């Protein structure tokens, strides 16, 4: 069934079931359908239709969920605006192919209009979604997916779910929906919940002084599943080490955004049980692999999992190229960049280095994260993995910066394990012994936590800013 018809059909099949729980507000499938239809009717009345660009400057709420699906129902090019964007990044996104902007106030106004049932106007070859990258390495890039692509997407195409996806969807009876709907991956995991008849539970964000949202939210809302980035998982695991929480409702936690080191994956399973999943994908491609609890129980810890059934993986000179039915068709208004990323045979160049062995994909570095030291290339990925594997290190991130002496120099940012201190000389020697002198960090900066970009990935641009502008009180640094 085509997108978004499949979602509307699932809501109509269970009209009395609560589809979205937003604080004290419980929205049934039938009510969400009417909200979608009413917003869609208002959009059409204002001249918005198939092919129009509609930007969503919305938080996470039942109304926002309805607004996104209303945009898809009308056949728009739906553009999510990350709340973490800087003013220049926001201007960049909103100045390109945007015919209307939906804010919370505008959505509330549309919902006061004449009620209507949704009428799907989407056309297969039109662009359905423009998912912008975080912009952590420059200005955000808009990755375009067509309605046809989303109709065959691993999570939206319910009729062709593989066995692992069916099992993961079964766990989303009370799916914790947080973060930002501007994220394609947040939308894609919401699909598993709505298409399988679950309830999307939106938590109330803690007020100042109330402490972190996680892990107490699982106990408070009896949530069964969610997706989170690696830094948030680390924070949650640290909290579970120091206090008791009832996590018995949890059936699945999908970890995405960046690779999860083997020792932290093992710790997550120790503290949470066999509920941890890990995945790998790009904004350009959508989800590509999945590492399941069964894989982990069999001792597979150093991999990002097996490619999903519809994903083709080709390793070319060590670099990962992929092809899927649901990948982007290009970057919005960026033909030259599109030509650099999409090959003539339809593969996406990931710029990740990796290997495929025994059906499992492992990442070994980033082709674009090259630091040119003394005119020779040094890859950040291997240095990060080696440092993260050291006994006292919890997280490791490496960047390059200009150097008068060497062209560029390696700089490491490390988060120590709780209760551990860093032996900078020993860490440098470990890098020297395994990777050679060129890979040894010129500086090591200790951080209490890593800055995170709007996408949920570690923000290397912010790390470069720390290097150039000084280190905050939470960090220490040597030369």
Tab-separated table of C-alpha atoms in Angstrom:
chain	number	residue	atom	x	y	z
A	1	UNK	CA	0.000	0.000	0.000
A	2	UNK	CA	1.347	3.396	-0.992
A	3	UNK	CA	2.590	6.037	1.435
A	4	UNK	CA	0.864	7.698	3.280
A	5	UNK	CA	-2.256	5.570	2.641
A	6	UNK	CA	-0.815	2.770	4.776
A	7	UNK	CA	-0.737	4.974	7.871
A	8	UNK	CA	-4.241	6.324	7.329
A	9	UNK	CA	-5.511	2.793	6.813
A	10	UNK	CA	-3.886	1.620	10.066
A	11	UNK	CA	-5.483	4.478	12.017
A	12	UNK	CA	-8.894	3.824	10.449
A	13	UNK	CA	-8.652	0.122	11.318
A	14	UNK	CA	-8.535	0.954	15.064
A	15	UNK	CA	-10.497	4.191	15.424
A	16	UNK	CA	-11.061	3.852	19.197
A	17	UNK	CA	-7.482	2.879	20.059
A	18	UNK	CA	-5.257	5.619	21.491
A	19	UNK	CA	-2.718	6.375	18.775
A	20	UNK	CA	-0.935	9.278	20.506
A	21	UNK	CA	-0.704	9.952	24.225
A	22	UNK	CA	0.530	13.478	24.796
A	23	UNK	CA	0.543	14.220	28.506
A	24	UNK	CA	-3.094	14.237	29.614
A	25	UNK	CA	-4.271	14.254	25.996
A	26	UNK	CA	-5.207	10.862	24.534
A	27	UNK	CA	-5.822	10.995	20.779
A	28	UNK	CA	-7.513	7.973	19.223
A	29	UNK	CA	-6.869	6.755	15.712
A	30	UNK	CA	-10.164	8.223	14.565
A	31	UNK	CA	-9.421	11.584	16.167
A	32	UNK	CA	-5.926	11.703	14.662
A	33	UNK	CA	-7.422	10.999	11.232
A	34	UNK	CA	-9.796	13.945	11.621
A	35	UNK	CA	-6.946	16.185	12.747
A	36	UNK	CA	-4.932	15.148	9.684
A	37	UNK	CA	-7.908	15.750	7.386
A	38	UNK	CA	-8.734	19.121	8.922
A	39	UNK	CA	-5.169	20.431	8.636
A	40	UNK	CA	-4.936	19.063	5.084
A	41	UNK	CA	-8.164	20.806	4.106
A	42	UNK	CA	-6.834	24.089	5.497
A	43	UNK	CA	-3.620	23.700	3.539
A	44	UNK	CA	-5.516	23.067	0.321
A	45	UNK	CA	-7.722	26.094	0.963
A	46	UNK	CA	-4.618	28.278	1.235
A	47	UNK	CA	-3.302	27.098	-2.135
A	48	UNK	CA	-0.974	24.361	-0.916
A	49	UNK	CA	-1.085	21.163	-2.959
A	50	UNK	CA	0.993	18.444	-4.609
A	51	UNK	CA	4.561	19.610	-5.103
A	52	UNK	CA	4.339	22.528	-2.664
A	53	UNK	CA	7.092	22.906	-0.097
A	54	UNK	CA	5.861	22.990	3.511
A	55	UNK	CA	8.373	23.558	6.301
A	56	UNK	CA	7.554	22.223	9.773
A	57	UNK	CA	8.802	24.359	12.673
A	58	UNK	CA	7.129	22.229	15.289
A	59	UNK	CA	7.899	20.496	18.536
A	60	UNK	CA	6.818	16.966	19.373
A	61	UNK	CA	3.086	16.836	20.012
A	62	UNK	CA	-0.065	15.115	18.776
A	63	UNK	CA	-0.819	18.185	16.667
A	64	UNK	CA	2.655	18.058	15.116
A	65	UNK	CA	2.229	14.382	14.212
A	66	UNK	CA	-1.061	15.286	12.516
A	67	UNK	CA	0.567	18.218	10.690
A	68	UNK	CA	3.335	16.080	9.219
A	69	UNK	CA	0.847	13.508	7.935
A	70	UNK	CA	-1.415	16.262	6.629
A	71	UNK	CA	1.489	17.559	4.559
A	72	UNK	CA	2.094	14.073	3.170
A	73	UNK	CA	-1.615	13.561	2.519
A	74	UNK	CA	-1.781	16.736	0.448
A	75	UNK	CA	1.254	15.541	-1.530
A	76	UNK	CA	3.615	18.237	-0.330
A	77	UNK	CA	7.361	18.301	-0.104
A	78	UNK	CA	7.526	18.130	3.701
A	79	UNK	CA	10.582	19.850	5.185
A	80	UNK	CA	11.521	19.317	8.820
A	81	UNK	CA	13.368	22.187	10.511
A	82	UNK	CA	15.704	21.025	13.266
A	83	UNK	CA	15.197	23.036	16.480
A	84	UNK	CA	18.959	23.050	17.087
A	85	UNK	CA	19.814	24.969	13.938
A	86	UNK	CA	21.687	28.240	14.201
A	87	UNK	CA	20.040	31.333	12.736
A	88	UNK	CA	22.072	31.100	9.475
A	89	UNK	CA	21.253	27.385	9.121
A	90	UNK	CA	17.560	28.062	9.683
A	91	UNK	CA	17.598	30.844	7.081
A	92	UNK	CA	19.334	28.507	4.637
A	93	UNK	CA	16.638	25.841	5.019
A	94	UNK	CA	13.661	28.210	4.931
A	95	UNK	CA	14.906	30.138	1.896
A	96	UNK	CA	14.895	27.122	-0.446
A	97	UNK	CA	11.668	25.929	-2.027
A	98	UNK	CA	9.389	26.714	0.927
A	99	UNK	CA	5.815	27.801	0.107
A	100	UNK	CA	4.446	27.685	3.644
A	101	UNK	CA	5.764	27.368	7.188
A	102	UNK	CA	3.742	25.544	9.827
A	103	UNK	CA	4.347	26.692	13.397
A	104	UNK	CA	2.439	25.591	16.462
A	105	UNK	CA	0.180	28.635	16.225
A	106	UNK	CA	-0.526	28.048	12.536
A	107	UNK	CA	-1.399	24.394	13.131
A	108	UNK	CA	-3.753	25.387	15.970
A	109	UNK	CA	-5.418	27.861	13.611
A	110	UNK	CA	-5.849	25.202	10.921
A	111	UNK	CA	-7.359	22.784	13.448
A	112	UNK	CA	-10.067	25.350	14.217
A	113	UNK	CA	-11.219	25.133	10.607
A	114	UNK	CA	-13.958	22.945	9.156
A	115	UNK	CA	-13.410	19.287	10.013
A	116	UNK	CA	-12.655	16.963	7.114
A	117	UNK	CA	-11.551	13.430	6.344
A	118	UNK	CA	-8.118	13.077	4.753
A	119	UNK	CA	-7.995	12.804	0.971
A	120	UNK	CA	-4.652	11.562	-0.362
A	121	UNK	CA	-3.332	13.650	-3.257
A	122	UNK	CA	0.257	12.394	-3.162
A	123	UNK	CA	1.876	11.446	-6.482
A	124	UNK	CA	4.516	8.673	-6.546
A	125	UNK	CA	7.266	10.600	-8.314
A	126	UNK	CA	6.920	13.810	-6.322
A	127	UNK	CA	9.331	14.518	-3.472
A	128	UNK	CA	7.659	13.599	-0.196
A	129	UNK	CA	10.338	14.446	2.324
A	130	UNK	CA	13.336	16.727	2.439
A	131	UNK	CA	15.363	15.602	5.431
A	132	UNK	CA	18.124	18.050	6.164
A	133	UNK	CA	21.443	16.963	7.622
A	134	UNK	CA	22.569	18.446	10.916
A	135	UNK	CA	24.966	20.866	9.262
A	136	UNK	CA	27.762	19.862	11.639
A	137	UNK	CA	30.274	19.822	8.766
A	138	UNK	CA	28.889	22.875	6.952
A	139	UNK	CA	25.504	24.128	5.855
A	140	UNK	CA	22.645	21.582	6.016
A	141	UNK	CA	22.007	19.472	2.922
A	142	UNK	CA	18.443	18.512	1.981
A	143	UNK	CA	18.079	14.804	1.191
A	144	UNK	CA	15.015	14.210	-1.022
A	145	UNK	CA	12.885	11.058	-0.919
A	146	UNK	CA	9.932	10.531	-3.227
A	147	UNK	CA	6.527	9.162	-2.266
A	148	UNK	CA	7.430	6.046	-4.237
A	149	UNK	CA	10.610	5.646	-2.164
A	150	UNK	CA	8.748	5.960	1.135
A	151	UNK	CA	6.155	3.477	-0.117
A	152	UNK	CA	8.947	0.879	-0.287
A	153	UNK	CA	10.771	2.029	2.850
A	154	UNK	CA	11.875	-0.659	5.327
A	155	UNK	CA	9.684	0.811	8.087
A	156	UNK	CA	6.778	2.409	6.189
A	157	UNK	CA	6.158	-0.565	3.866
A	158	UNK	CA	4.297	-2.732	6.395
A	159	UNK	CA	3.296	-5.321	3.815
A	160	UNK	CA	6.948	-6.253	3.253
A	161	UNK	CA	8.368	-6.064	6.766
A	162	UNK	CA	11.058	-8.676	7.366
A	163	UNK	CA	10.899	-10.933	10.427
A	164	UNK	CA	13.251	-8.719	12.473
A	165	UNK	CA	11.183	-5.632	11.677
A	166	UNK	CA	7.972	-7.437	12.652
A	167	UNK	CA	9.559	-8.359	15.993
A	168	UNK	CA	10.797	-4.809	16.569
A	169	UNK	CA	7.367	-3.374	15.705
A	170	UNK	CA	5.771	-5.803	18.164
A	171	UNK	CA	7.756	-4.088	20.909
A	172	UNK	CA	6.313	-0.622	20.181
A	173	UNK	CA	3.048	-0.989	22.082
A	174	UNK	CA	3.988	2.133	24.056
A	175	UNK	CA	6.584	3.848	21.915
A	176	UNK	CA	8.376	6.778	23.549
A	177	UNK	CA	8.350	9.607	20.992
A	178	UNK	CA	10.763	12.437	21.777
A	179	UNK	CA	13.480	14.527	20.158
A	180	UNK	CA	12.306	16.143	16.931
A	181	UNK	CA	9.985	15.057	14.135
A	182	UNK	CA	12.319	16.912	11.774
A	183	UNK	CA	14.549	13.844	12.048
A	184	UNK	CA	13.752	11.282	9.367
A	185	UNK	CA	14.810	8.443	11.665
A	186	UNK	CA	12.387	9.605	14.365
A	187	UNK	CA	9.587	9.551	11.795
A	188	UNK	CA	10.672	6.133	10.522
A	189	UNK	CA	10.528	4.480	13.943
A	190	UNK	CA	7.224	6.189	14.684
A	191	UNK	CA	5.989	4.284	11.626
A	192	UNK	CA	6.580	0.944	13.354
A	193	UNK	CA	4.379	2.062	16.234
A	194	UNK	CA	1.457	3.476	14.237
A	195	UNK	CA	1.433	0.759	11.577
A	196	UNK	CA	1.445	-2.018	14.175
A	197	UNK	CA	-1.352	-0.485	16.242
A	198	UNK	CA	0.792	0.842	19.084
A	199	UNK	CA	0.582	4.100	21.021
A	200	UNK	CA	3.105	6.898	20.563
A	201	UNK	CA	3.740	8.246	24.067
A	202	UNK	CA	5.120	11.788	24.207
A	203	UNK	CA	6.881	12.538	27.504
A	204	UNK	CA	6.676	15.806	29.370
A	205	UNK	CA	10.142	17.299	29.268
A	206	UNK	CA	11.585	17.955	32.742
A	207	UNK	CA	11.570	21.497	34.060
A	208	UNK	CA	14.756	23.168	35.240
A	209	UNK	CA	16.099	21.430	38.328
A	210	UNK	CA	14.049	18.266	37.855
A	211	UNK	CA	16.943	16.221	36.514
A	212	UNK	CA	17.270	14.278	33.262
A	213	UNK	CA	14.406	12.682	31.353
A	214	UNK	CA	16.072	9.281	31.241
A	215	UNK	CA	15.887	6.623	32.559
A	216	UNK	CA	13.018	7.545	34.896
A	217	UNK	CA	10.625	8.211	32.011
A	218	UNK	CA	10.401	4.489	31.233
A	219	UNK	CA	9.206	3.731	34.752
A	220	UNK	CA	6.879	6.743	34.841
A	221	UNK	CA	5.148	6.123	31.494
A	222	UNK	CA	5.645	2.339	31.264
A	223	UNK	CA	7.176	2.864	27.832
A	224	UNK	CA	8.111	-0.275	25.923
A	225	UNK	CA	10.439	1.036	23.199
A	226	UNK	CA	12.255	4.037	21.806
A	227	UNK	CA	15.177	5.113	19.663
A	228	UNK	CA	18.036	7.166	21.103
A	229	UNK	CA	21.483	8.380	20.176
A	230	UNK	CA	24.694	7.070	21.685
A	231	UNK	CA	25.431	10.019	24.048
A	232	UNK	CA	21.940	9.739	25.560
A	233	UNK	CA	22.390	5.999	26.049
A	234	UNK	CA	25.656	6.674	27.881
A	235	UNK	CA	23.936	9.126	30.214
A	236	UNK	CA	21.204	6.599	30.910
A	237	UNK	CA	23.639	3.788	31.626
A	238	UNK	CA	25.578	6.001	34.027
A	239	UNK	CA	22.324	6.764	35.879
A	240	UNK	CA	21.399	3.075	36.064
A	241	UNK	CA	24.768	2.392	37.671
A	242	UNK	CA	23.981	4.709	40.571
A	243	UNK	CA	20.222	4.329	41.229
A	244	UNK	CA	17.387	1.808	40.965
A	245	UNK	CA	14.816	2.206	38.202
A	246	UNK	CA	12.036	-0.121	37.119
A	247	UNK	CA	12.870	-0.900	33.500
A	248	UNK	CA	10.662	-3.989	33.263
A	249	UNK	CA	8.363	-2.418	30.664
A	250	UNK	CA	11.205	-1.975	28.152
A	251	UNK	CA	11.202	-4.424	25.234
A	252	UNK	CA	13.381	-2.587	22.694
A	253	UNK	CA	15.853	0.288	22.702
A	254	UNK	CA	17.263	1.105	19.291
A	255	UNK	CA	20.592	2.929	19.411
A	256	UNK	CA	21.523	4.951	16.333
A	257	UNK	CA	23.397	8.017	15.151
A	258	UNK	CA	26.974	6.828	15.625
A	259	UNK	CA	28.770	3.521	16.234
A	260	UNK	CA	28.405	1.976	19.694
A	261	UNK	CA	31.704	0.620	21.064
A	262	UNK	CA	31.655	-3.048	22.037
A	263	UNK	CA	32.297	-2.430	25.745
A	264	UNK	CA	29.385	-0.006	26.000
A	265	UNK	CA	27.085	-2.333	24.066
A	266	UNK	CA	27.968	-5.120	26.499
A	267	UNK	CA	27.287	-2.788	29.430
A	268	UNK	CA	23.912	-1.803	27.964
A	269	UNK	CA	22.893	-5.459	27.710
A	270	UNK	CA	24.136	-6.084	31.262
A	271	UNK	CA	22.009	-3.253	32.683
A	272	UNK	CA	18.955	-3.436	30.404
A	273	UNK	CA	18.803	-7.072	29.358
A	274	UNK	CA	18.310	-8.466	25.842
A	275	UNK	CA	16.421	-5.426	24.559
A	276	UNK	CA	19.197	-3.460	22.854
A	277	UNK	CA	19.278	-2.973	19.092
A	278	UNK	CA	21.850	-1.031	17.113
A	279	UNK	CA	21.539	0.351	13.602
A	280	UNK	CA	23.492	2.162	10.931
A	281	UNK	CA	22.250	4.503	8.250
A	282	UNK	CA	22.574	7.960	6.758
A	283	UNK	CA	20.134	10.775	6.158
A	284	UNK	CA	20.849	10.133	2.477
A	285	UNK	CA	19.925	6.436	2.668
A	286	UNK	CA	17.658	5.792	5.622
A	287	UNK	CA	18.306	2.747	7.785
A	288	UNK	CA	20.743	0.253	6.292
A	289	UNK	CA	21.565	-2.361	8.918
A	290	UNK	CA	20.299	-3.762	12.200
A	291	UNK	CA	22.084	-5.535	15.031
A	292	UNK	CA	19.452	-7.415	17.030
A	293	UNK	CA	19.452	-8.844	20.566
A	294	UNK	CA	19.825	-12.293	19.001
A	295	UNK	CA	22.988	-11.175	17.199
A	296	UNK	CA	24.354	-9.687	20.410
A	297	UNK	CA	23.551	-12.844	22.394
A	298	UNK	CA	25.634	-14.746	19.856
A	299	UNK	CA	28.616	-12.541	20.647
A	300	UNK	CA	28.427	-10.092	17.733
A	301	UNK	CA	29.476	-6.822	19.382
A	302	UNK	CA	31.879	-5.083	17.015
A	303	UNK	CA	29.498	-4.752	14.079
A	304	UNK	CA	26.664	-2.437	13.058
A	305	UNK	CA	24.637	-5.498	12.071
A	306	UNK	CA	23.349	-7.211	8.985
A	307	UNK	CA	22.109	-5.236	5.971
A	308	UNK	CA	18.331	-5.063	5.806
A	309	UNK	CA	16.817	-7.342	3.143
A	310	UNK	CA	16.290	-4.542	0.620
A	311	UNK	CA	19.792	-3.073	1.014
A	312	UNK	CA	22.667	-3.787	-1.377
A	313	UNK	CA	26.160	-3.203	-0.004
A	314	UNK	CA	29.260	-2.901	-2.163
A	315	UNK	CA	32.733	-2.291	-0.713
A	316	UNK	CA	34.848	-0.327	-3.203
A	317	UNK	CA	38.477	0.286	-2.242
A	318	UNK	CA	37.457	-0.071	1.391
A	319	UNK	CA	34.581	2.416	1.154
A	320	UNK	CA	30.946	1.446	1.671
A	321	UNK	CA	28.530	2.047	-1.199
A	322	UNK	CA	24.854	1.165	-0.807
A	323	UNK	CA	21.730	0.994	-2.927
A	324	UNK	CA	18.136	0.806	-1.696
A	325	UNK	CA	14.688	1.413	-3.084
A	326	UNK	CA	14.111	4.146	-0.508
A	327	UNK	CA	17.343	6.143	-0.704
A	328	UNK	CA	17.342	9.818	-1.582
A	329	UNK	CA	16.956	10.824	-5.206
A	330	UNK	CA	19.372	13.696	-4.644
A	331	UNK	CA	20.151	16.777	-2.578
A	332	UNK	CA	17.634	19.578	-2.925
A	333	UNK	CA	18.949	22.219	-5.323
A	334	UNK	CA	22.487	20.763	-5.134
A	335	UNK	CA	23.127	19.007	-8.475
A	336	UNK	CA	26.918	19.026	-8.201
A	337	UNK	CA	26.869	17.569	-4.706
A	338	UNK	CA	24.307	14.998	-5.860
A	339	UNK	CA	26.623	13.921	-8.677
A	340	UNK	CA	29.447	13.447	-6.159
A	341	UNK	CA	27.308	11.197	-3.942
A	342	UNK	CA	25.104	9.185	-6.336
A	343	UNK	CA	26.975	6.921	-8.741
A	344	UNK	CA	25.996	6.155	-12.318
A	345	UNK	CA	24.856	2.676	-11.266
A	346	UNK	CA	22.539	4.037	-8.589
A	347	UNK	CA	24.656	3.516	-5.475
A	348	UNK	CA	25.112	6.061	-2.696
A	349	UNK	CA	28.667	6.792	-1.661
A	350	UNK	CA	28.548	6.740	2.146
A	351	UNK	CA	32.124	7.982	2.673
A	352	UNK	CA	32.321	5.442	5.477
A	353	UNK	CA	35.045	2.829	5.397
A	354	UNK	CA	34.074	-0.729	6.289
A	355	UNK	CA	34.057	-4.422	5.616
A	356	UNK	CA	31.362	-7.036	5.141
A	357	UNK	CA	32.203	-10.385	6.735
A	358	UNK	CA	29.910	-13.357	7.415
A	359	UNK	CA	26.929	-11.185	6.563
A	360	UNK	CA	27.761	-8.458	9.112
A	361	UNK	CA	28.893	-4.937	8.276
A	362	UNK	CA	31.647	-3.341	10.351
A	363	UNK	CA	32.780	0.273	10.161
A	364	UNK	CA	36.493	0.944	10.094
A	365	UNK	CA	36.635	4.695	9.533
A	366	UNK	CA	35.381	7.697	7.625
A	367	UNK	CA	36.685	8.409	4.147
A	368	UNK	CA	35.940	12.101	4.498
A	369	UNK	CA	37.505	12.424	7.992
A	370	UNK	CA	41.036	12.516	6.697
A	371	UNK	CA	43.664	14.551	8.487
A	372	UNK	CA	46.664	15.383	6.319
A	373	UNK	CA	49.689	15.198	8.635
A	374	UNK	CA	53.087	15.874	7.078
A	375	UNK	CA	51.426	15.502	3.641
A	376	UNK	CA	50.186	11.988	4.482
A	377	UNK	CA	46.550	10.946	5.154
A	378	UNK	CA	45.536	9.940	8.679
A	379	UNK	CA	42.016	8.592	9.310
A	380	UNK	CA	40.139	9.754	12.398
A	381	UNK	CA	38.063	6.572	12.727
A	382	UNK	CA	40.848	4.121	13.635
A	383	UNK	CA	42.257	6.564	16.218
A	384	UNK	CA	38.812	6.978	17.786
A	385	UNK	CA	38.250	3.235	17.996
A	386	UNK	CA	41.661	2.587	19.525
A	387	UNK	CA	41.248	5.308	22.150
A	388	UNK	CA	37.670	4.216	22.979
A	389	UNK	CA	38.950	0.681	23.599
A	390	UNK	CA	41.359	1.832	26.336
A	391	UNK	CA	40.450	0.901	29.896
A	392	UNK	CA	39.879	4.424	31.209
A	393	UNK	CA	38.109	5.856	28.132
A	394	UNK	CA	34.355	5.915	27.658
A	395	UNK	CA	34.065	8.004	24.472
A	396	UNK	CA	36.665	9.218	21.986
A	397	UNK	CA	36.370	11.742	19.150
A	398	UNK	CA	39.148	12.946	16.870
A	399	UNK	CA	39.361	15.969	14.607
A	400	UNK	CA	42.060	17.628	12.518
A	401	UNK	CA	43.053	21.277	12.665
A	402	UNK	CA	45.627	23.395	10.786
A	403	UNK	CA	49.169	23.229	12.101
A	404	UNK	CA	52.080	25.481	11.154
A	405	UNK	CA	54.499	22.618	11.671
A	406	UNK	CA	52.674	19.681	10.079
A	407	UNK	CA	49.975	21.037	7.775
A	408	UNK	CA	47.288	19.523	9.987
A	409	UNK	CA	47.476	17.927	13.409
A	410	UNK	CA	45.402	15.321	15.219
A	411	UNK	CA	43.378	16.434	18.257
A	412	UNK	CA	41.511	14.038	20.559
A	413	UNK	CA	38.505	14.735	22.782
A	414	UNK	CA	37.877	12.089	25.426
A	415	UNK	CA	35.167	11.369	27.986
A	416	UNK	CA	36.611	9.153	30.740
A	417	UNK	CA	34.734	6.272	32.279
A	418	UNK	CA	33.081	7.205	35.590
A	419	UNK	CA	35.623	7.107	38.380
A	420	UNK	CA	38.590	6.819	36.021
A	421	UNK	CA	41.344	9.282	35.170
A	422	UNK	CA	43.159	9.583	31.883
A	423	UNK	CA	46.833	8.773	31.424
A	424	UNK	CA	47.589	11.069	28.508
A	425	UNK	CA	51.093	9.748	27.980
A	426	UNK	CA	49.853	6.175	28.024
A	427	UNK	CA	47.072	6.965	25.558
A	428	UNK	CA	49.523	8.586	23.165
A	429	UNK	CA	51.807	5.595	23.427
A	430	UNK	CA	48.912	3.237	22.650
A	431	UNK	CA	48.169	5.207	19.473
A	432	UNK	CA	51.841	5.367	18.547
A	433	UNK	CA	52.317	1.631	19.007
A	434	UNK	CA	49.268	0.613	16.980
A	435	UNK	CA	48.862	3.340	14.353
A	436	UNK	CA	52.186	5.109	14.126
A	437	UNK	CA	53.577	8.503	14.999
A	438	UNK	CA	51.447	10.483	12.533
A	439	UNK	CA	48.261	9.404	14.329
A	440	UNK	CA	49.381	10.492	17.814
A	441	UNK	CA	47.156	13.352	19.091
A	442	UNK	CA	48.900	16.695	19.468
A	443	UNK	CA	46.378	17.588	22.184
A	444	UNK	CA	44.056	15.538	24.363
A	445	UNK	CA	41.038	17.346	25.776
A	446	UNK	CA	39.004	15.747	28.546
A	447	UNK	CA	35.262	16.465	28.444
A	448	UNK	CA	32.469	15.717	30.876
A	449	UNK	CA	30.215	15.092	27.882
A	450	UNK	CA	30.473	15.465	24.137
A	451	UNK	CA	28.539	18.256	22.366
A	452	UNK	CA	25.734	16.885	20.211
A	453	UNK	CA	24.480	18.247	16.876
A	454	UNK	CA	20.816	18.639	15.936
A	455	UNK	CA	20.910	15.165	14.385
A	456	UNK	CA	21.942	13.595	17.682
A	457	UNK	CA	25.426	12.831	16.399
A	458	UNK	CA	28.593	14.110	18.073
A	459	UNK	CA	29.161	17.670	16.859
A	460	UNK	CA	32.705	17.816	15.507
A	461	UNK	CA	32.268	21.419	14.436
A	462	UNK	CA	31.632	22.287	18.089
A	463	UNK	CA	34.751	20.337	19.082
A	464	UNK	CA	36.745	22.388	16.592
A	465	UNK	CA	35.247	25.504	18.171
A	466	UNK	CA	36.462	24.354	21.595
A	467	UNK	CA	39.907	23.826	20.155
A	468	UNK	CA	40.001	27.286	18.627
A	469	UNK	CA	38.187	29.230	21.305
A	470	UNK	CA	39.264	27.634	24.561
A	471	UNK	CA	38.047	24.829	26.771
A	472	UNK	CA	35.070	25.215	29.147
A	473	UNK	CA	35.298	24.500	32.873
A	474	UNK	CA	33.982	20.961	32.348
A	475	UNK	CA	37.018	20.098	30.264
A	476	UNK	CA	40.743	19.845	30.821
A	477	UNK	CA	43.416	19.905	28.145
A	478	UNK	CA	47.092	19.249	27.716
A	479	UNK	CA	49.546	20.018	24.936
